[in-house]
mmCIF file of C-alpha atoms in Angstrom:
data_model
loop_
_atom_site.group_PDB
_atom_site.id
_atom_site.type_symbol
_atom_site.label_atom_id
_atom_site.label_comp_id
_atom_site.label_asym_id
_atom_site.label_seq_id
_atom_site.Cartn_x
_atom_site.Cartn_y
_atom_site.Cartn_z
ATOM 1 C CA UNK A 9 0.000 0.000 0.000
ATOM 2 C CA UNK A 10 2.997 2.326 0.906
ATOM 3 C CA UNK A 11 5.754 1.226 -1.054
ATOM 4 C CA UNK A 12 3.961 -0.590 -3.784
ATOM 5 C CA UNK A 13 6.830 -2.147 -5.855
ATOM 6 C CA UNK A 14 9.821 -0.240 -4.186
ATOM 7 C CA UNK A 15 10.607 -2.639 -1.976
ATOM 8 C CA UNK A 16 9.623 -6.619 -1.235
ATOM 9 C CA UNK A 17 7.753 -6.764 2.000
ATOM 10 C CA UNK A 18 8.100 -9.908 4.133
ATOM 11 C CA UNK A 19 6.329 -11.238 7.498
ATOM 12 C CA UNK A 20 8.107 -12.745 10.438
ATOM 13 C CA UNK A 21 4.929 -14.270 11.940
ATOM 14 C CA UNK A 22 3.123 -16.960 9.352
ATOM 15 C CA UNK A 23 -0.104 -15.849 8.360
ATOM 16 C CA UNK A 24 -2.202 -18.168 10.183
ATOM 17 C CA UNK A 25 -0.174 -18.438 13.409
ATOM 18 C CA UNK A 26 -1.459 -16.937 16.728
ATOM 19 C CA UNK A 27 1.073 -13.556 16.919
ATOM 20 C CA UNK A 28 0.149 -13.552 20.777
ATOM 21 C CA UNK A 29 1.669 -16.714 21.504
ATOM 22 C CA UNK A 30 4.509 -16.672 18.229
ATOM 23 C CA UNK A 31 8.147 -17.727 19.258
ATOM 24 C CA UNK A 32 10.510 -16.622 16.892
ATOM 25 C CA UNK A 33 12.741 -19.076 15.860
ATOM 26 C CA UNK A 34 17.320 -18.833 14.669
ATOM 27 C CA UNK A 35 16.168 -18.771 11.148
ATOM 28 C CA UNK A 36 13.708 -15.854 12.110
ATOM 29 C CA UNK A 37 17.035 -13.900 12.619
ATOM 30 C CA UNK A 38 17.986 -14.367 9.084
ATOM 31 C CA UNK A 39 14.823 -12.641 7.658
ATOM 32 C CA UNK A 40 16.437 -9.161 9.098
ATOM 33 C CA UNK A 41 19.504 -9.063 6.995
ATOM 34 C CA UNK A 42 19.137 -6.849 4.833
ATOM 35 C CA UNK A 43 15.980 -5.171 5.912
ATOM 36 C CA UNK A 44 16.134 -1.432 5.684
ATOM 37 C CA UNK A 45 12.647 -0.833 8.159
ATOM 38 C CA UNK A 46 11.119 -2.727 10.608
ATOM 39 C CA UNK A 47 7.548 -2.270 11.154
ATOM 40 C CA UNK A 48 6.384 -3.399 14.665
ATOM 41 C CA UNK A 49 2.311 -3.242 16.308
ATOM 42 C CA UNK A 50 3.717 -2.549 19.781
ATOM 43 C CA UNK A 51 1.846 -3.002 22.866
ATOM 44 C CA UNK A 52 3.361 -5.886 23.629
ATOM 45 C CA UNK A 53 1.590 -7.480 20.993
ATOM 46 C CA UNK A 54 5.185 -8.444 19.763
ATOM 47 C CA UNK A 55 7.186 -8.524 21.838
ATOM 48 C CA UNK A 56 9.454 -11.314 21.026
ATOM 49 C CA UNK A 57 10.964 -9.051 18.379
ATOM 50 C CA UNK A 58 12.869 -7.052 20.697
ATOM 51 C CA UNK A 59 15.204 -9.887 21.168
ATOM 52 C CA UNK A 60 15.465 -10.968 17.543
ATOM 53 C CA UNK A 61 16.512 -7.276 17.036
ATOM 54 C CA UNK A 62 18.954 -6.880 19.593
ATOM 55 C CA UNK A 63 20.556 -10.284 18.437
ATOM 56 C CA UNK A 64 20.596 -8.881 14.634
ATOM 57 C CA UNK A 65 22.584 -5.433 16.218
ATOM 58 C CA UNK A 66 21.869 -3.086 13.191
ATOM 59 C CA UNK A 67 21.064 0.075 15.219
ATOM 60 C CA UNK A 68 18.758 1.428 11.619
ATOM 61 C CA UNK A 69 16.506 -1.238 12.503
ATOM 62 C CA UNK A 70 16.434 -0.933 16.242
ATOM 63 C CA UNK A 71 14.274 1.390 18.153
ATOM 64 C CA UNK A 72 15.395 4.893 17.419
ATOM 65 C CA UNK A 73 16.632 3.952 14.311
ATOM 66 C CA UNK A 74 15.864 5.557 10.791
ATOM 67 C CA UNK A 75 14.136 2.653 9.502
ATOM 68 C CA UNK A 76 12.273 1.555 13.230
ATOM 69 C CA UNK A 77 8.431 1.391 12.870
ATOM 70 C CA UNK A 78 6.094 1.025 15.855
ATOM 71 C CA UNK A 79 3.026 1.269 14.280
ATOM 72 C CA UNK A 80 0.999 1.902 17.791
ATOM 73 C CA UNK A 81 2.228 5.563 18.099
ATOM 74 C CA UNK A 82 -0.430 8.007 17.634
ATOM 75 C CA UNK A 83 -3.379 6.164 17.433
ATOM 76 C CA UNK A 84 -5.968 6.705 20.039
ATOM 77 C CA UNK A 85 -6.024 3.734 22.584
ATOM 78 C CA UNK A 86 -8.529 1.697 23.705
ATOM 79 C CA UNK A 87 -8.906 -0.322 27.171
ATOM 80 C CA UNK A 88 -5.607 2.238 27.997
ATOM 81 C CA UNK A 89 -4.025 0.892 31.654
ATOM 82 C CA UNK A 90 -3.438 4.638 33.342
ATOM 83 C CA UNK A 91 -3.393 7.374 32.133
ATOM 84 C CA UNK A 92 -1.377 7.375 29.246
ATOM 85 C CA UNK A 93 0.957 5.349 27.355
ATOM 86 C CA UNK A 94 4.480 5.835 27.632
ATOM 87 C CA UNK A 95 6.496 5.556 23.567
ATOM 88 C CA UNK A 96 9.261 4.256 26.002
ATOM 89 C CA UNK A 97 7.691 1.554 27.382
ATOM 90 C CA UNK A 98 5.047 0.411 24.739
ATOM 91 C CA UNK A 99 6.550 -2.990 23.968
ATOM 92 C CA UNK A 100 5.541 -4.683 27.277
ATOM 93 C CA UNK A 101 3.474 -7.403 27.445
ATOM 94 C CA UNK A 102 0.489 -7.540 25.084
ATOM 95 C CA UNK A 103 -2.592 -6.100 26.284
ATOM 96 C CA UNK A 104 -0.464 -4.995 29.625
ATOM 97 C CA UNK A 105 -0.886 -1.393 28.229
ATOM 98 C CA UNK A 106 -3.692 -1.336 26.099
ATOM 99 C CA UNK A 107 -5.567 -3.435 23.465
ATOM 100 C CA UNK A 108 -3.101 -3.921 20.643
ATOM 101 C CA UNK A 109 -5.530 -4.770 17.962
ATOM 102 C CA UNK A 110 -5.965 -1.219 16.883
ATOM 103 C CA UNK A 111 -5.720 -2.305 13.050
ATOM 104 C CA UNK A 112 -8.896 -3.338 12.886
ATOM 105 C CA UNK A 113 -10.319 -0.024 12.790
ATOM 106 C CA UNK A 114 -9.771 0.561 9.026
ATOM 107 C CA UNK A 115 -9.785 4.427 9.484
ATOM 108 C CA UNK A 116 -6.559 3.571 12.001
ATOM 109 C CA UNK A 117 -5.215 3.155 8.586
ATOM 110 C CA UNK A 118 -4.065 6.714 7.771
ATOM 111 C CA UNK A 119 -1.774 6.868 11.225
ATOM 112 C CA UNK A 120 -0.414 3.050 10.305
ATOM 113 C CA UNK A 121 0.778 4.130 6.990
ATOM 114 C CA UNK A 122 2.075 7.631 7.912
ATOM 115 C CA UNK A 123 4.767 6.176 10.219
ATOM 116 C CA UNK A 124 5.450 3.455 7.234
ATOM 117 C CA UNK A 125 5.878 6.534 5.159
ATOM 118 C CA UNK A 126 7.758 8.565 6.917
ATOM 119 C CA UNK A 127 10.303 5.733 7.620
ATOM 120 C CA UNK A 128 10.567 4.864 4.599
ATOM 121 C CA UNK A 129 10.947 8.859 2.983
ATOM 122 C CA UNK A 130 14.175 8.465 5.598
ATOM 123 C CA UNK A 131 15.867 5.429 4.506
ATOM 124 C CA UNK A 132 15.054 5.978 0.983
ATOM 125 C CA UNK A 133 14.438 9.839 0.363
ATOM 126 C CA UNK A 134 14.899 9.202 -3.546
ATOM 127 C CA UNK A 135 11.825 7.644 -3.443
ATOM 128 C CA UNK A 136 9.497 10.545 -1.204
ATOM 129 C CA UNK A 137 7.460 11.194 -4.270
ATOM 130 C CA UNK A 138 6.115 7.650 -4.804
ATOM 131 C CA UNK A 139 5.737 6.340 -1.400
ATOM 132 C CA UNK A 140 3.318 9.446 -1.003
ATOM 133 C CA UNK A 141 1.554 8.841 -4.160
ATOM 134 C CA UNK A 142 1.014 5.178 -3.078
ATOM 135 C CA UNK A 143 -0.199 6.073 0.264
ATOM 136 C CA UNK A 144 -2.460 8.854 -1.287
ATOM 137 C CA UNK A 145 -4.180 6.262 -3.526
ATOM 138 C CA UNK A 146 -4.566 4.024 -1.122
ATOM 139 C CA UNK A 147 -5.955 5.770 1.457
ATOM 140 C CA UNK A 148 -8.748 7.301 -1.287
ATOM 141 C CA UNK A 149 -9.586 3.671 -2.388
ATOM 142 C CA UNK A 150 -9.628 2.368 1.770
ATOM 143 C CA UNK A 151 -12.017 5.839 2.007
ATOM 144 C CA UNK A 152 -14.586 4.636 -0.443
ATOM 145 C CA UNK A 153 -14.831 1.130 1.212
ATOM 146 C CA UNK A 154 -15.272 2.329 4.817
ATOM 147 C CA UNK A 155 -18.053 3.618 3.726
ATOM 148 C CA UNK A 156 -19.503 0.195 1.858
ATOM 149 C CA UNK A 157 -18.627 -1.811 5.061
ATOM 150 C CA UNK A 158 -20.548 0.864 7.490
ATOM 151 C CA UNK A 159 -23.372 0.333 4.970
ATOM 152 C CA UNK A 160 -23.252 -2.952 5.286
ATOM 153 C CA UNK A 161 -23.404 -3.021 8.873
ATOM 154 C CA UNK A 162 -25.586 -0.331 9.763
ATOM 155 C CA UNK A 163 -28.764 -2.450 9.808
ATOM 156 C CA UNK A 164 -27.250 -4.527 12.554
ATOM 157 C CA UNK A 165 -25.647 -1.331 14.818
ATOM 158 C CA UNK A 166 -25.445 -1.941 18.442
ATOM 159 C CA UNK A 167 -25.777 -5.245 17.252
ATOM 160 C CA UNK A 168 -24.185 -7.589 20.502
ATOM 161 C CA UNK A 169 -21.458 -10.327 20.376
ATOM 162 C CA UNK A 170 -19.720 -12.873 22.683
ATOM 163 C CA UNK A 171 -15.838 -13.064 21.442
ATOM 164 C CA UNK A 172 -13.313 -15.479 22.042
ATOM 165 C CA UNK A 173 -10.514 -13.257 22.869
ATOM 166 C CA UNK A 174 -10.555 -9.635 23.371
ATOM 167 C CA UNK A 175 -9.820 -9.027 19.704
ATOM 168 C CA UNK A 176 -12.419 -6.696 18.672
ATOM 169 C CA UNK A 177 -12.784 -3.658 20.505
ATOM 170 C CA UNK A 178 -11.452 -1.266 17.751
ATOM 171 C CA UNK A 179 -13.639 -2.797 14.936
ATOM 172 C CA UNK A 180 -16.452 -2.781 17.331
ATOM 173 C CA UNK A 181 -16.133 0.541 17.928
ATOM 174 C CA UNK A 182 -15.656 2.010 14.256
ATOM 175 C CA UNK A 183 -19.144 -0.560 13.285
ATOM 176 C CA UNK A 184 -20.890 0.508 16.410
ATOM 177 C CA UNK A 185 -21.390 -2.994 17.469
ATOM 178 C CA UNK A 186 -21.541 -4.007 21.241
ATOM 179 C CA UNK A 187 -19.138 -6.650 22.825
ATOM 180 C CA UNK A 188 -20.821 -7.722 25.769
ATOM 181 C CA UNK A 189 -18.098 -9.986 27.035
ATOM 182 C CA UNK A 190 -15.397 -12.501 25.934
ATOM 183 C CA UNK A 191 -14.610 -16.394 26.190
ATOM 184 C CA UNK A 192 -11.081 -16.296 27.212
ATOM 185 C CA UNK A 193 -10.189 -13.921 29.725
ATOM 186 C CA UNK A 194 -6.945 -14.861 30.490
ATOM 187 C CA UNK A 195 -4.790 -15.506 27.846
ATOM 188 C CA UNK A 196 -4.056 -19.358 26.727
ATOM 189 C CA UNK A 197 -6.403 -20.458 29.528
ATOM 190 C CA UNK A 198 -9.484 -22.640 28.996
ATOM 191 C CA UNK A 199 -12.358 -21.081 30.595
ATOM 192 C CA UNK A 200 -13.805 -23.169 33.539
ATOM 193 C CA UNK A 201 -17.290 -24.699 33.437
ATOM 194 C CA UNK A 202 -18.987 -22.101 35.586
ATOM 195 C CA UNK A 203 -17.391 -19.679 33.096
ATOM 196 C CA UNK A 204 -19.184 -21.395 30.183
ATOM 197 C CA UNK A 205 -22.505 -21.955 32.356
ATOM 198 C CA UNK A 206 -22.025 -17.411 33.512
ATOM 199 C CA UNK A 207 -21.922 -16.676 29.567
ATOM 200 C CA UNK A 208 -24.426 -19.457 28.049
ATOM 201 C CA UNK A 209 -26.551 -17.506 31.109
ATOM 202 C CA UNK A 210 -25.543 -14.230 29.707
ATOM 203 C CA UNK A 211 -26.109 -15.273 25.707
ATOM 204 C CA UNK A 212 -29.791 -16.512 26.793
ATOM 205 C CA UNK A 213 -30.601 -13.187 28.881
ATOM 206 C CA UNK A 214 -29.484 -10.698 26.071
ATOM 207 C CA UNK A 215 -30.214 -12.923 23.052
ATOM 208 C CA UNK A 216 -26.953 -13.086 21.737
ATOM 209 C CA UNK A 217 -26.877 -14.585 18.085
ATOM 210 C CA UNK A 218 -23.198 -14.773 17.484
ATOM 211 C CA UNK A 219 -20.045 -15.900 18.991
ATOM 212 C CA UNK A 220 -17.174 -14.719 17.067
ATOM 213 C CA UNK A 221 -14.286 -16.825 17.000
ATOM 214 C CA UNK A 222 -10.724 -16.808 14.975
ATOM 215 C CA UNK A 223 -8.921 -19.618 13.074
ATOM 216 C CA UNK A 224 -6.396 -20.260 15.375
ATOM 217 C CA UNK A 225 -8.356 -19.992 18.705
ATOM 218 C CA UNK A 226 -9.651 -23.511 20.362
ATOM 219 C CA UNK A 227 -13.286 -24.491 19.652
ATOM 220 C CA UNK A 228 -14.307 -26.166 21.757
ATOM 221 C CA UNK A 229 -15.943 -23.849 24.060
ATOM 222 C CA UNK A 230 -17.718 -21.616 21.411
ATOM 223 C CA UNK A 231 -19.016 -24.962 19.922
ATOM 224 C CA UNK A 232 -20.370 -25.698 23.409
ATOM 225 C CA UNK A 233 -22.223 -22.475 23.786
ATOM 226 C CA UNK A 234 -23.648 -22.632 20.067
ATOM 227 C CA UNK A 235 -24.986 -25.683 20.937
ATOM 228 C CA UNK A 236 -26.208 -25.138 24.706
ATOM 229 C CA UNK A 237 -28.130 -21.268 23.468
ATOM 230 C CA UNK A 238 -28.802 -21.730 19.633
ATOM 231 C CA UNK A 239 -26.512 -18.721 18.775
ATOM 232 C CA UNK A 240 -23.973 -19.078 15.875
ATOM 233 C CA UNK A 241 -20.071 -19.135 15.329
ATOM 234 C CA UNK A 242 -18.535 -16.937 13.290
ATOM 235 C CA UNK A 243 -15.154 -17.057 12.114
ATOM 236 C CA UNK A 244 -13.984 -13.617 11.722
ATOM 237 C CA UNK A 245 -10.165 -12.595 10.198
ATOM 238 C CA UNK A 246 -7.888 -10.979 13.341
ATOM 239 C CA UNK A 247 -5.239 -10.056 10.789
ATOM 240 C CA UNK A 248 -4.413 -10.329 6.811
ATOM 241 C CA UNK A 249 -3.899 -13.791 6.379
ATOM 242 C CA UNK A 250 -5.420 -15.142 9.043
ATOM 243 C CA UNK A 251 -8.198 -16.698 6.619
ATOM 244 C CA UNK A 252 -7.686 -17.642 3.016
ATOM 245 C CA UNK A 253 -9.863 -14.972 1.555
ATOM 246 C CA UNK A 254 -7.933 -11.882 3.877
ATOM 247 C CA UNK A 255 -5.325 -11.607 1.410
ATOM 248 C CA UNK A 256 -4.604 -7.814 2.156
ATOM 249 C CA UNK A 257 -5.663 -5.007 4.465
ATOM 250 C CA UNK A 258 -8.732 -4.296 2.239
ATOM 251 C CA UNK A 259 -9.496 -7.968 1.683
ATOM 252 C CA UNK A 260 -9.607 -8.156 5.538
ATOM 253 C CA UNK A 261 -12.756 -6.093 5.830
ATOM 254 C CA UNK A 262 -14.321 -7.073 3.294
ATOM 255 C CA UNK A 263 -13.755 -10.497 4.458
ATOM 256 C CA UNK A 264 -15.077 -9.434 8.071
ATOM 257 C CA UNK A 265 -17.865 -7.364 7.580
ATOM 258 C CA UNK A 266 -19.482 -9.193 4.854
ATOM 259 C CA UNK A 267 -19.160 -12.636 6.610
ATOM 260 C CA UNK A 268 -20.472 -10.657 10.040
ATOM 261 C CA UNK A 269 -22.814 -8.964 8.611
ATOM 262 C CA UNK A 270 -24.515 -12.273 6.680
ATOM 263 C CA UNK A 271 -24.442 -13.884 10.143
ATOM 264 C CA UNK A 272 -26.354 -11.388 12.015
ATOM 265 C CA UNK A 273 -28.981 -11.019 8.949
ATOM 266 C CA UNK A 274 -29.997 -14.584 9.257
ATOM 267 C CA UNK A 275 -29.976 -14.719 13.206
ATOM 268 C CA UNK A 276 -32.188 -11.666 12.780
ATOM 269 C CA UNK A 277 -34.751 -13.968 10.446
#
């Protein structure tokens, strides 16, 4: 989206791989030689990659460096722990300072790609011109289809959802949809049978239709409640990748709202 054919783009993390719970193996180390940025989501959310980056010792790459990204800076926080949230200290653990999953508010998108930008303007100034024209057109095309998905979900706004993990504050948020409480609440841990007996309760009372769920996430509990209240599981895209059909940032919403959006019309019927 930013620098288009300038520059080959790799991931660290494979695509359907739980970034949460990644561990970054030796040949990980390899896939930073020769990088000239490093684009990070902060928060904790990766925080294994401060030790692949100390180990690779390129101080360009490292925080403070020309070509250092964390993505997280300037975009307005959700579920923020204190006040505020100190640029020093914003790769603790994930969730420890605030939800990381800020990416899935598509408008988030013109912060994300400014720091991208402006990183890459500084390790590759030659190329200003382009990287801003790529952004630009981007950013006019992601425009046009924010306003297709809100269409497509304004039927079902306020609209409320039972979650596996505590993934989807952001797009909530953007969608106006309400996210009245989540499967997992600690992470990795399986939630206890008076857990699953508190939410089937809590499905029942507010006639909740849909449990949203991710591909990597277990499934055994959301199967449970679908089957103990009648409501649905949905399998909804955390990140590009995550799901065949999210094969870019633009593919991920329209992966996500269209698949939400089908859900809630038939519980509605």
């Amino acid at each position: 989206a930013v620098v288009g054919d300038l520059a080959q783009v790799e991931t660290i993390i494979p695509p359907a791989a739980d970034p949460e719970a990644f561990e970054p193996r030796p040949s990980d180390l390899a896939r930073l030689k020769g990088a000239s940025v490093v684009i990070r989501v902060g928060l904790g959310y990766d925080h294994w990659l401060d030790k692949l980056l100390s180990m690779h010792g390129d101080a360009a790459i490292n925080r403070g460096g020309a070509g250092y990204v964390d993505a997280s800076i300037g975009i307005p926080l959700l579920e923020v722990k204190g006040s505020s949230v100190d640029p020093a200290t914003r790769d603790g653990h994930a969730h420890g300072l605030a939800n990381p999953h800020y990416w899935l508010d598509p408008a988030n998108a013109e912060i994300i790609t400014g720091g991208i930008a402006e990183a890459g303007i500084r390790v590759a100034p030659e190329a200003a011109a382009k990287i801003i024209a790529n952004r630009d057109a981007f950013l006019d095309r992601l425009k046009a289809d924010l306003v297709e998905w809100e269409q497509l979900l304004a039927p079902h706004r306020a609209a409320r959802l039972i979650a596996y993990h505590n993934t989807w504050p952001y797009f909530a948020r953007r969608f106006r949809l309400n996210i009245v409480d989540v499967i997992e609440i600690k992470e990795g841990v399986t939630p206890s049978p008076a857990r699953l007996a508190k939410l089937a309760a809590t499905i029942r009372e507010q006639k909740i239709r849909v449990i949203v769920h991710e591909p990597f996430e277990p499934e055994d509990a959301p199967q449970l409640l679908a089957r103990r209240t009648g409501a649905v599981v949905v399998k909804l895209a955390p990140s590009v990748g995550s799901v065949p059909a999210a094969t870019d940032f633009r593919a991920l919403f329209d992966y996500n709202v269209a698949t939400l959006a089908r859900a809630l019309s038939a519980a509605s019927n």
